[in-house]
CSV table of C-alpha atoms in Angstrom, one decimal:
chain,number,residue,atom,x,y,z
K,149,MET,CA,7.5,18.5,9.0
K,150,LYS,CA,6.7,18.2,12.6
K,151,LEU,CA,3.5,16.8,13.7
K,152,MET,CA,1.6,18.4,16.8
K,153,ALA,CA,1.0,16.2,20.2
K,154,ASP,CA,-0.3,12.6,19.7
K,155,ASN,CA,0.3,12.5,15.9
K,156,VAL,CA,-2.1,15.1,15.1
K,157,TYR,CA,-1.9,17.5,12.3
K,158,GLY,CA,-3.1,21.1,12.1
K,159,PRO,CA,-4.6,22.5,8.7
K,160,GLU,CA,-1.3,23.9,7.6
K,161,GLN,CA,0.7,20.7,8.5
K,162,LEU,CA,-1.8,18.6,6.7
K,163,ALA,CA,-1.9,20.8,3.7
K,164,ASP,CA,2.0,20.5,3.5
K,165,TYR,CA,1.7,16.6,3.7
K,166,LEU,CA,-1.0,16.4,1.1
K,167,HIS,CA,0.4,19.0,-1.5
K,168,MET,CA,-2.7,21.2,-1.0
K,169,THR,CA,-3.4,24.7,0.3
K,170,ALA,CA,-4.9,25.1,3.9
K,171,GLU,CA,-7.9,26.5,2.4
K,172,GLN,CA,-8.4,23.3,0.4
K,173,VAL,CA,-7.9,21.2,3.3
K,174,LEU,CA,-10.5,23.2,5.5
K,175,ARG,CA,-13.0,23.1,2.6
K,176,LEU,CA,-12.7,19.4,2.2
K,177,ALA,CA,-13.2,19.1,6.3
K,178,GLU,CA,-16.1,21.3,6.4
K,179,ARG,CA,-17.8,19.2,3.6
K,180,GLY,CA,-17.1,16.0,5.6
K,181,LYS,CA,-14.9,14.7,3.0
K,182,LEU,CA,-11.5,14.7,5.1
K,183,PRO,CA,-11.7,12.9,8.5
K,184,GLY,CA,-11.1,15.5,11.2
K,185,ARG,CA,-12.7,17.0,14.2
K,186,LYS,CA,-12.8,20.7,15.7
K,187,VAL,CA,-11.0,21.2,19.0
K,188,ALA,CA,-11.6,24.5,20.6
K,189,GLY,CA,-12.8,25.8,17.3
K,190,ARG,CA,-9.9,24.6,15.3
K,191,TRP,CA,-9.8,21.8,12.8
K,192,ARG,CA,-7.4,18.8,14.0
K,193,PHE,CA,-6.7,15.6,11.9
K,194,SER,CA,-5.4,12.4,13.3
K,195,GLU,CA,-2.4,10.9,11.4
K,196,PRO,CA,-3.8,7.1,11.4
K,197,GLU,CA,-7.3,8.4,10.1
K,198,ILE,CA,-5.6,10.5,7.4
K,199,HIS,CA,-3.3,7.6,6.3
K,200,HIS,CA,-6.3,5.3,6.0
K,201,TRP,CA,-8.2,8.1,4.0
K,202,LEU,CA,-5.3,8.1,1.8
K,203,GLU,CA,-5.2,4.5,1.0
K,204,GLN,CA,-8.9,4.4,0.5
K,205,ARG,CA,-8.7,7.4,-2.0
K,206,ILE,CA,-5.7,5.5,-3.8
K,207,GLY,CA,-8.0,2.4,-4.1
K,208,GLY,CA,-10.7,4.5,-5.9
K,209,SER,CA,-8.3,6.7,-8.1
K,210,ASP,CA,-8.0,6.5,-11.8
K,211,GLU,CA,-4.7,6.3,-13.7
K,212,LEU,CA,-3.9,10.1,-13.7
K,213,GLU,CA,-4.7,10.8,-10.1
K,214,LEU,CA,-2.6,7.6,-9.0
K,215,ALA,CA,0.2,9.1,-11.0
K,216,ARG,CA,-0.1,12.6,-9.3
K,217,MET,CA,-0.2,10.7,-5.8
K,218,GLU,CA,2.7,8.5,-6.7
K,219,ASP,CA,4.9,11.6,-7.7
K,220,ALA,CA,3.8,13.6,-4.7
K,221,PHE,CA,4.6,11.1,-2.1
K,222,GLY,CA,7.7,9.8,-3.8
K,223,ASN,CA,9.6,13.1,-4.2
K,224,ALA,CA,8.5,14.7,-0.9
K,225,GLU,CA,10.3,12.3,1.6
K,226,ASN,CA,13.5,13.0,-0.3
K,227,PRO,CA,13.6,15.6,-2.9
K,228,GLY,CA,16.0,14.9,-5.8
K,229,ALA,CA,16.4,11.2,-4.8
K,230,ALA,CA,15.5,8.3,-7.3
K,231,LEU,CA,12.4,6.7,-6.6
K,232,GLN,CA,12.4,2.8,-5.6
K,233,SER,CA,10.4,1.1,-8.5
K,234,ILE,CA,8.2,-2.1,-7.8
K,235,SER,CA,10.3,-4.2,-9.7
K,236,THR,CA,13.3,-3.2,-7.4
K,237,LEU,CA,11.3,-3.5,-4.3
K,238,LEU,CA,9.9,-7.0,-5.6
K,239,THR,CA,13.2,-9.3,-5.8
K,240,PRO,CA,12.5,-12.7,-7.4
K,241,ALA,CA,13.7,-14.3,-4.2
K,242,ALA,CA,10.4,-12.9,-2.7
K,243,ILE,CA,8.2,-14.5,-5.3
K,244,ASP,CA,6.3,-17.7,-5.0
K,245,THR,CA,4.1,-18.7,-8.0
K,246,ALA,CA,2.8,-21.7,-6.3
K,247,LEU,CA,2.0,-20.4,-2.8
K,248,PRO,CA,1.2,-23.5,-0.5
K,249,ALA,CA,-2.0,-22.0,1.0
K,250,LYS,CA,-5.7,-22.6,0.7
K,251,THR,CA,-7.3,-20.2,3.5
K,252,ARG,CA,-6.8,-16.7,4.3
K,253,SER,CA,-5.0,-17.4,7.4
K,254,SER,CA,-2.6,-19.8,5.6
K,255,VAL,CA,-1.9,-17.3,2.9
K,256,ILE,CA,-0.9,-14.6,5.4
K,257,ARG,CA,1.4,-17.0,7.3
K,258,ALA,CA,2.9,-18.2,3.9
K,259,MET,CA,3.5,-14.6,2.6
K,260,VAL,CA,5.1,-13.7,5.8
K,261,THR,CA,7.3,-16.7,5.5
K,262,LEU,CA,8.2,-15.7,2.1
K,263,ALA,CA,9.1,-12.2,3.2
K,264,GLU,CA,11.2,-13.7,6.1
K,265,GLY,CA,13.3,-15.6,3.4
K,266,THR,CA,14.7,-12.2,2.1
K,267,GLY,CA,16.4,-11.6,5.4
K,268,TRP,CA,14.9,-8.1,5.7
K,269,LEU,CA,12.0,-9.2,8.0
K,270,TRP,CA,13.1,-9.7,11.6
K,271,ASP,CA,10.0,-10.5,13.5
K,272,THR,CA,7.3,-12.9,11.7
K,273,GLU,CA,5.0,-13.1,14.6
K,274,ARG,CA,4.6,-9.4,14.9
K,275,MET,CA,4.1,-9.0,10.9
K,276,THR,CA,1.7,-11.8,10.9
K,277,GLU,CA,-0.5,-10.2,13.7
K,278,ALA,CA,-0.4,-6.9,12.3
K,279,ILE,CA,-1.6,-8.1,8.9
K,280,ASN,CA,-4.2,-10.2,10.5
K,281,GLY,CA,-5.5,-7.2,12.2
K,282,ARG,CA,-5.5,-5.0,9.3
K,283,GLU,CA,-7.4,-7.6,7.2
K,284,GLU,CA,-10.0,-8.0,10.1
K,285,LEU,CA,-10.6,-4.1,10.2
K,286,TYR,CA,-10.4,-3.4,6.3
K,287,PRO,CA,-10.0,-6.3,4.0
K,288,THR,CA,-7.4,-5.6,1.3
K,289,ALA,CA,-8.8,-8.0,-1.3
K,290,LEU,CA,-9.9,-6.1,-4.7
K,291,ASP,CA,-12.3,-7.0,-7.4
K,292,ASN,CA,-9.6,-8.0,-9.8
K,293,GLY,CA,-8.5,-11.0,-7.7
K,294,VAL,CA,-5.6,-9.2,-6.0
K,295,ALA,CA,-5.0,-8.6,-2.2
K,296,LEU,CA,-2.6,-5.9,-1.2
K,297,LEU,CA,-1.5,-7.1,2.2
K,298,HIS,CA,0.1,-4.7,4.8
K,299,PRO,CA,0.1,-3.7,8.4
K,300,ARG,CA,-2.0,-0.6,9.4
K,301,ARG,CA,1.2,1.4,9.5
K,302,PRO,CA,4.6,1.0,8.4
K,303,MET,CA,6.7,-1.2,10.8
K,304,PRO,CA,10.4,0.1,10.4
K,305,ALA,CA,11.4,-1.5,13.8
K,306,ILE,CA,11.2,-5.0,12.3
K,307,LEU,CA,12.4,-4.3,8.8
K,308,GLU,CA,16.0,-3.8,7.4
K,309,ARG,CA,14.6,-2.1,4.3
K,310,PRO,CA,11.4,-1.6,2.4
K,311,PHE,CA,10.4,-4.5,0.0
K,312,ILE,CA,7.4,-6.3,-1.6
K,313,ALA,CA,6.7,-10.1,-1.7
K,314,PHE,CA,4.3,-11.5,-4.3
K,315,GLY,CA,2.6,-15.1,-4.1
K,316,ARG,CA,0.1,-16.8,-6.5
K,317,THR,CA,-2.3,-19.6,-5.3
K,318,SER,CA,-3.2,-22.4,-7.5
K,319,LYS,CA,-6.9,-21.7,-7.1
K,320,ARG,CA,-8.6,-18.4,-6.0
K,321,ILE,CA,-9.9,-18.5,-2.3
K,322,PRO,CA,-12.1,-16.3,-0.1
K,323,PHE,CA,-10.1,-13.4,1.3
K,324,GLY,CA,-12.5,-10.9,2.4
K,325,ASN,CA,-13.5,-9.0,-0.6
K,326,PRO,CA,-16.8,-7.2,0.1
K,327,ARG,CA,-18.5,-8.3,-3.1
K,328,GLY,CA,-17.5,-12.0,-2.7
K,329,VAL,CA,-14.8,-12.0,-5.3
K,330,GLN,CA,-12.3,-14.6,-4.6
K,331,THR,CA,-8.6,-13.9,-4.7
K,332,ASP,CA,-5.4,-15.7,-6.1
K,333,LEU,CA,-2.6,-12.9,-6.4
K,334,PHE,CA,-1.1,-11.4,-3.2
K,335,PHE,CA,1.4,-8.6,-2.7
K,336,LEU,CA,2.9,-8.0,0.9
K,337,ILE,CA,4.1,-4.4,1.1
K,338,CYS,CA,6.6,-4.1,3.9
K,339,SER,CA,7.2,-0.4,4.2
K,340,THR,CA,9.5,1.7,6.6
K,341,SER,CA,7.6,5.1,6.3
K,342,ASP,CA,4.0,6.4,5.6
K,343,ARG,CA,5.1,8.4,2.4
K,344,GLY,CA,7.1,5.5,1.3
K,345,HIS,CA,4.2,3.2,1.7
K,346,LEU,CA,1.7,5.5,0.1
K,347,HIS,CA,4.0,6.0,-2.8
K,348,THR,CA,4.5,2.3,-3.4
K,349,LEU,CA,0.7,1.6,-3.0
K,350,ALA,CA,-0.2,4.2,-5.7
K,351,ARG,CA,2.5,2.8,-8.1
K,352,LEU,CA,1.4,-0.8,-7.5
K,353,SER,CA,-2.2,0.1,-8.0
K,354,ARG,CA,-1.3,1.5,-11.4
K,355,LEU,CA,0.3,-1.9,-12.3
K,356,ILE,CA,-2.4,-4.1,-11.4
K,357,ALA,CA,-5.1,-2.0,-13.0
K,358,ASP,CA,-3.7,-3.3,-16.2
K,359,ASP,CA,-5.5,-6.7,-17.1
K,360,SER,CA,-2.7,-7.9,-19.3
K,361,VAL,CA,-0.2,-7.7,-16.4
K,362,LEU,CA,-2.6,-9.7,-14.2
K,363,ALA,CA,-2.9,-12.3,-16.9
K,364,GLN,CA,0.8,-12.7,-17.1
K,365,LEU,CA,1.0,-13.0,-13.3
K,366,ARG,CA,-1.4,-15.8,-13.5
K,367,THR,CA,0.3,-17.7,-16.2
K,368,ALA,CA,3.9,-17.0,-15.2
K,369,SER,CA,5.7,-20.4,-15.0
K,370,ASP,CA,8.3,-19.3,-12.5
K,371,ARG,CA,9.4,-16.3,-10.3
K,372,GLN,CA,11.7,-14.9,-13.0
K,373,GLU,CA,8.8,-14.7,-15.4
K,374,ALA,CA,6.6,-13.0,-12.9
K,375,HIS,CA,9.0,-10.5,-12.1
K,376,ALA,CA,9.6,-9.7,-15.7
K,377,ALA,CA,6.0,-9.0,-16.1
K,378,ILE,CA,6.0,-6.4,-13.4
K,379,ALA,CA,9.3,-4.8,-14.7
K,380,GLU,CA,8.1,-4.8,-18.3
K,381,ARG,CA,5.0,-3.0,-17.4
K,382,GLU,CA,6.6,-0.5,-15.1
K,383,SER,CA,9.1,0.5,-17.6
K,384,GLN,CA,6.2,1.5,-19.7
K,385,LEU,CA,4.8,3.6,-17.1
K,386,GLU,CA,8.2,5.5,-17.0
K,387,GLN,CA,8.2,6.3,-20.8
């Protein structure tokens, strides 16, 4: 699908992207439930605004909706191809169960350094700056003590491949949660495409909605045990 000029969708293009009908898109826009604006009497939708809207929607979705969104964004980019699982994207080498950080800025630096250790991240300065910018605009810290770090948009120019890093601090720290809930579990999502990012975000959101998975991640003695907790729960989702 080809975008219009300046990364703008028309109603039909956005409908194709969201797996909706054009009528559904227009109905949501008219009701103010979809970010857009009329230009010369025609609805136009900014790609960055739609991307942020989708992230917010994923964050507020239940299990069934997350599963639907995961399937839609996973298959549309490469129909028939096997979807990358979280346990594949998250290798044990990118896990640290004793993250040496006590502040938000030090967590971000430590997570980017952890990601750099895979050899798949080529520019730590740009990634750090992008994550800091994202956190300043829209904190990613959730009410369950998990933060899903990522840039505002995928950064394929500085990544060899998509992957995830995971870190755990010894104590919970303030990380910008609007309710004041402190955070101790941190995922860094490094994506190379919008659809890939949204698919990963939806599946990861399904995993961390399980309290037993979070309990295992908080008590895991090493990176292998933490990875096994993710892989086991993910295998259950696929049954």
